[in-house]
mmCIF file of C-alpha atoms in Angstrom:
data_model
loop_
_atom_site.group_PDB
_atom_site.id
_atom_site.type_symbol
_atom_site.label_atom_id
_atom_site.label_comp_id
_atom_site.label_asym_id
_atom_site.label_seq_id
_atom_site.Cartn_x
_atom_site.Cartn_y
_atom_site.Cartn_z
ATOM 1 C CA GLU B 1 -1.240 -25.956 5.611
ATOM 2 C CA ASP B 2 -1.955 -22.462 4.226
ATOM 3 C CA LEU B 3 -5.207 -23.729 2.766
ATOM 4 C CA TRP B 4 -6.281 -25.096 6.161
ATOM 5 C CA HIS B 5 -5.144 -21.957 7.962
ATOM 6 C CA ASN B 6 -7.008 -19.653 5.540
ATOM 7 C CA SER B 7 -10.172 -21.749 5.317
ATOM 8 C CA THR B 8 -13.476 -20.642 6.859
ATOM 9 C CA ASP B 9 -14.776 -22.234 10.031
ATOM 10 C CA ILE B 10 -17.989 -24.177 9.358
ATOM 11 C CA GLN B 11 -19.863 -22.407 12.196
ATOM 12 C CA GLN B 12 -18.845 -19.049 10.759
ATOM 13 C CA ARG B 13 -20.047 -20.084 7.298
ATOM 14 C CA VAL B 14 -23.410 -21.263 8.665
ATOM 15 C CA ALA B 15 -23.808 -17.903 10.444
ATOM 16 C CA GLU B 16 -23.055 -16.120 7.149
ATOM 17 C CA ILE B 17 -25.757 -18.061 5.341
ATOM 18 C CA GLU B 18 -28.301 -17.516 8.128
ATOM 19 C CA THR B 19 -27.696 -13.765 8.451
ATOM 20 C CA GLY B 20 -26.920 -13.046 4.805
ATOM 21 C CA LYS B 21 -23.868 -11.094 5.928
ATOM 22 C CA SER B 22 -20.458 -12.324 4.839
ATOM 23 C CA ALA B 23 -17.807 -12.868 7.476
ATOM 24 C CA THR B 24 -14.613 -10.891 7.424
ATOM 25 C CA LYS B 25 -11.269 -12.425 6.604
ATOM 26 C CA THR B 26 -8.161 -11.598 8.582
ATOM 27 C CA TYR B 27 -5.015 -13.613 8.186
ATOM 28 C CA VAL B 28 -1.297 -13.618 7.580
ATOM 29 C CA ILE B 29 -0.251 -15.104 4.266
ATOM 30 C CA GLY B 30 3.049 -16.888 4.830
ATOM 31 C CA ASP B 31 3.780 -17.836 1.236
ATOM 32 C CA PRO B 32 5.294 -14.780 -0.507
ATOM 33 C CA GLU B 33 4.111 -15.903 -3.968
ATOM 34 C CA ALA B 34 0.515 -16.293 -2.749
ATOM 35 C CA SER B 35 0.756 -12.929 -0.959
ATOM 36 C CA LYS B 36 2.007 -11.144 -4.050
ATOM 37 C CA LYS B 37 -0.723 -12.738 -6.157
ATOM 38 C CA LYS B 38 -3.458 -11.691 -3.689
ATOM 39 C CA TYR B 39 -2.032 -8.155 -3.446
ATOM 40 C CA ASN B 40 -1.839 -7.649 -7.215
ATOM 41 C CA GLU B 41 -5.284 -9.209 -7.695
ATOM 42 C CA ILE B 42 -6.933 -6.820 -5.217
ATOM 43 C CA LEU B 43 -5.022 -3.807 -6.604
ATOM 44 C CA GLY B 44 -6.346 -4.726 -10.039
ATOM 45 C CA THR B 45 -9.933 -4.546 -8.773
ATOM 46 C CA ALA B 46 -9.593 -0.993 -7.376
ATOM 47 C CA THR B 47 -12.421 1.266 -8.533
ATOM 48 C CA LYS B 48 -12.304 4.194 -6.090
ATOM 49 C CA GLU B 49 -9.058 4.542 -4.190
ATOM 50 C CA ILE B 50 -5.623 3.107 -3.541
ATOM 51 C CA PHE B 51 -3.780 4.407 -0.483
ATOM 52 C CA ILE B 52 -0.165 3.256 -0.172
ATOM 53 C CA VAL B 53 2.407 3.814 2.565
ATOM 54 C CA THR B 54 5.768 2.507 1.434
ATOM 55 C CA SER B 55 9.524 2.857 1.760
ATOM 56 C CA SER B 56 11.771 5.126 -0.298
ATOM 57 C CA ALA B 57 12.594 2.135 -2.508
ATOM 58 C CA GLY B 58 8.889 1.296 -2.729
ATOM 59 C CA LEU B 59 8.249 4.742 -4.181
ATOM 60 C CA VAL B 60 10.676 3.971 -7.014
ATOM 61 C CA GLU B 61 8.912 0.635 -7.577
ATOM 62 C CA ALA B 62 5.582 2.487 -7.794
ATOM 63 C CA TRP B 63 7.179 4.817 -10.363
ATOM 64 C CA LYS B 64 8.160 1.762 -12.425
ATOM 65 C CA LYS B 65 4.421 0.948 -12.579
ATOM 66 C CA LEU B 66 3.537 4.485 -13.700
ATOM 67 C CA PRO B 67 1.636 3.400 -16.850
ATOM 68 C CA GLN B 68 -0.660 1.121 -14.814
ATOM 69 C CA LEU B 69 -1.176 3.830 -12.189
ATOM 70 C CA LYS B 70 -1.973 6.419 -14.874
ATOM 71 C CA GLU B 71 -4.497 4.020 -16.374
ATOM 72 C CA LYS B 72 -6.183 3.556 -12.973
ATOM 73 C CA ALA B 73 -6.172 7.325 -12.382
ATOM 74 C CA GLU B 74 -7.751 7.952 -15.794
ATOM 75 C CA LYS B 75 -10.548 5.574 -14.777
ATOM 76 C CA GLY B 76 -11.224 7.753 -11.723
ATOM 77 C CA VAL B 77 -9.254 5.846 -9.101
ATOM 78 C CA SER B 78 -7.694 8.207 -6.558
ATOM 79 C CA ILE B 79 -4.124 7.126 -5.766
ATOM 80 C CA MET B 80 -2.361 8.416 -2.666
ATOM 81 C CA ILE B 81 1.206 7.443 -1.850
ATOM 82 C CA MET B 82 3.178 8.305 1.283
ATOM 83 C CA ALA B 83 6.864 7.456 1.424
ATOM 84 C CA PRO B 84 10.171 8.883 2.586
ATOM 85 C CA ILE B 85 11.199 11.220 -0.234
ATOM 86 C CA ILE B 86 14.937 11.521 -0.505
ATOM 87 C CA LYS B 87 17.379 12.772 -3.102
ATOM 88 C CA ASP B 88 17.512 9.335 -4.777
ATOM 89 C CA ASN B 89 13.744 9.101 -5.367
ATOM 90 C CA LEU B 90 12.731 12.753 -5.743
ATOM 91 C CA GLU B 91 12.425 12.525 -9.536
ATOM 92 C CA SER B 92 10.223 9.409 -9.199
ATOM 93 C CA ALA B 93 8.018 11.245 -6.679
ATOM 94 C CA LEU B 94 7.635 14.240 -9.001
ATOM 95 C CA GLN B 95 6.718 12.038 -11.969
ATOM 96 C CA LEU B 96 4.253 10.026 -9.875
ATOM 97 C CA SER B 97 2.619 13.254 -8.728
ATOM 98 C CA GLU B 98 1.387 13.752 -12.303
ATOM 99 C CA CYS B 99 -1.269 11.059 -11.733
ATOM 100 C CA CYS B 100 -1.056 10.321 -7.996
ATOM 101 C CA ARG B 101 -1.017 12.407 -4.873
ATOM 102 C CA VAL B 102 2.377 11.914 -3.252
ATOM 103 C CA LYS B 103 3.585 13.056 0.172
ATOM 104 C CA HIS B 104 6.660 12.593 2.340
ATOM 105 C CA VAL B 105 6.595 10.698 5.645
ATOM 106 C CA PRO B 106 9.449 9.460 7.834
ATOM 107 C CA ALA B 107 10.899 6.017 7.138
ATOM 108 C CA SER B 108 9.459 4.603 10.364
ATOM 109 C CA TYR B 109 5.967 3.879 8.977
ATOM 110 C CA MET B 110 4.847 0.321 8.315
ATOM 111 C CA GLY B 111 4.206 -0.612 4.699
ATOM 112 C CA THR B 112 0.433 -0.475 4.269
ATOM 113 C CA THR B 113 -1.999 -0.493 1.359
ATOM 114 C CA ILE B 114 -5.737 0.119 1.512
ATOM 115 C CA VAL B 115 -7.848 -0.566 -1.576
ATOM 116 C CA ASP B 116 -11.316 0.988 -1.920
ATOM 117 C CA GLY B 117 -11.645 1.219 1.869
ATOM 118 C CA LYS B 118 -12.341 -2.537 1.870
ATOM 119 C CA HIS B 119 -8.994 -4.321 1.786
ATOM 120 C CA LEU B 120 -5.973 -3.730 3.999
ATOM 121 C CA PHE B 121 -2.485 -5.113 3.483
ATOM 122 C CA GLN B 122 0.422 -4.617 5.855
ATOM 123 C CA PHE B 123 3.973 -5.675 5.189
ATOM 124 C CA LYS B 124 6.325 -6.876 7.859
ATOM 125 C CA LYS B 125 9.445 -6.407 5.747
ATOM 126 C CA MET B 126 9.894 -3.138 3.889
ATOM 127 C CA PRO B 127 13.443 -2.906 2.562
ATOM 128 C CA THR B 128 14.878 0.569 2.132
ATOM 129 C CA ASP B 129 17.557 -0.371 -0.363
ATOM 130 C CA TRP B 130 16.809 -0.770 -4.054
ATOM 131 C CA GLU B 131 18.700 -4.046 -4.460
ATOM 132 C CA ASN B 132 16.400 -5.912 -2.083
ATOM 133 C CA TYR B 133 13.109 -4.280 -3.039
ATOM 134 C CA ASN B 134 12.294 -6.643 -5.875
ATOM 135 C CA ASN B 135 12.926 -9.559 -3.564
ATOM 136 C CA ILE B 136 9.716 -11.562 -3.156
ATOM 137 C CA ALA B 137 10.494 -11.760 0.570
ATOM 138 C CA ILE B 138 8.714 -8.444 1.186
ATOM 139 C CA PHE B 139 5.477 -10.364 0.652
ATOM 140 C CA GLU B 140 6.401 -13.002 3.224
ATOM 141 C CA ASN B 141 3.975 -13.020 6.175
ATOM 142 C CA MET B 142 1.840 -10.262 4.674
ATOM 143 C CA PHE B 143 -1.140 -9.307 6.829
ATOM 144 C CA TYR B 144 -4.510 -9.054 5.063
ATOM 145 C CA THR B 145 -7.965 -8.152 6.282
ATOM 146 C CA ASP B 146 -11.278 -7.063 4.869
ATOM 147 C CA ASP B 147 -12.685 -6.370 8.347
ATOM 148 C CA PHE B 148 -14.471 -3.043 7.781
ATOM 149 C CA ASP B 149 -13.834 -1.674 11.282
ATOM 150 C CA TYR B 150 -10.114 -2.472 11.160
ATOM 151 C CA VAL B 151 -9.742 -1.066 7.643
ATOM 152 C CA GLU B 152 -11.699 2.076 8.553
ATOM 153 C CA LYS B 153 -9.686 2.754 11.731
ATOM 154 C CA THR B 154 -6.429 2.317 9.847
ATOM 155 C CA ARG B 155 -7.726 4.583 7.074
ATOM 156 C CA ARG B 156 -8.585 7.326 9.577
ATOM 157 C CA MET B 157 -5.115 7.029 11.100
ATOM 158 C CA LEU B 158 -3.514 7.324 7.648
ATOM 159 C CA ASP B 159 -5.776 10.283 6.791
ATOM 160 C CA ASP B 160 -4.459 12.097 9.849
ATOM 161 C CA THR B 161 -0.883 11.300 8.833
ATOM 162 C CA TRP B 162 -1.662 12.482 5.279
ATOM 163 C CA LYS B 163 -2.902 15.857 6.549
ATOM 164 C CA HIS B 164 0.439 16.496 8.247
ATOM 165 C CA ALA B 165 2.677 15.060 5.524
ATOM 166 C CA ILE B 166 4.577 17.252 3.082
ATOM 167 C CA ALA B 167 4.158 17.212 -0.705
ATOM 168 C CA PRO B 168 7.366 16.819 -2.725
ATOM 169 C CA SER B 169 8.897 19.816 -4.420
ATOM 170 C CA ALA B 170 11.312 20.122 -7.316
ATOM 171 C CA ILE B 171 13.155 22.750 -5.285
ATOM 172 C CA THR B 172 15.579 20.988 -2.976
ATOM 173 C CA ILE B 173 17.453 22.265 0.068
ATOM 174 C CA GLU B 174 20.679 22.135 -1.967
ATOM 175 C CA GLU B 175 19.209 24.527 -4.539
ATOM 176 C CA ILE B 176 17.969 26.926 -1.872
ATOM 177 C CA THR B 177 21.265 27.027 0.025
ATOM 178 C CA LYS B 178 23.515 27.123 -3.062
ATOM 179 C CA PRO B 179 25.196 30.533 -3.425
ATOM 180 C CA PRO B 180 24.103 32.539 -6.486
ATOM 181 C CA ASN B 181 26.343 32.563 -9.563
#
């Protein structure tokens, strides 16, 4: 059923061949295993930029992949991550900021990843608790598109959010308000 749903219409394929321009793909991948595979595959092909909006738990998961992210960054891939930065993930955010640009946004943002300005993923389910983050269910019904206009509009929206987001700091409110010894 997924194969049929994600297949290309014959008329669309004929138009591609005639014009020499490939058609865009936009679909929801219902199978979480297939979604995760597609997501990781596209992330692996990144050559310019990875822009991630995730949950506070997602930031910790990104930190767990720090060696892979450092490797991408060393190859010139710009990595930007926006997530709610809280006491529980502050250390992860600070360590990630060694190879990625990291900023704080409220928890209300939808999980989104843009790769090289060409591929857009959006996640319906973004758990905020660490116990459920590794659950494959976050990939269930993942939205994917390579439609340039849609990706570009979303990228501009995220750029605007990025400009107003706050970078993490090792100095916390608790440290500022703590009375001197």
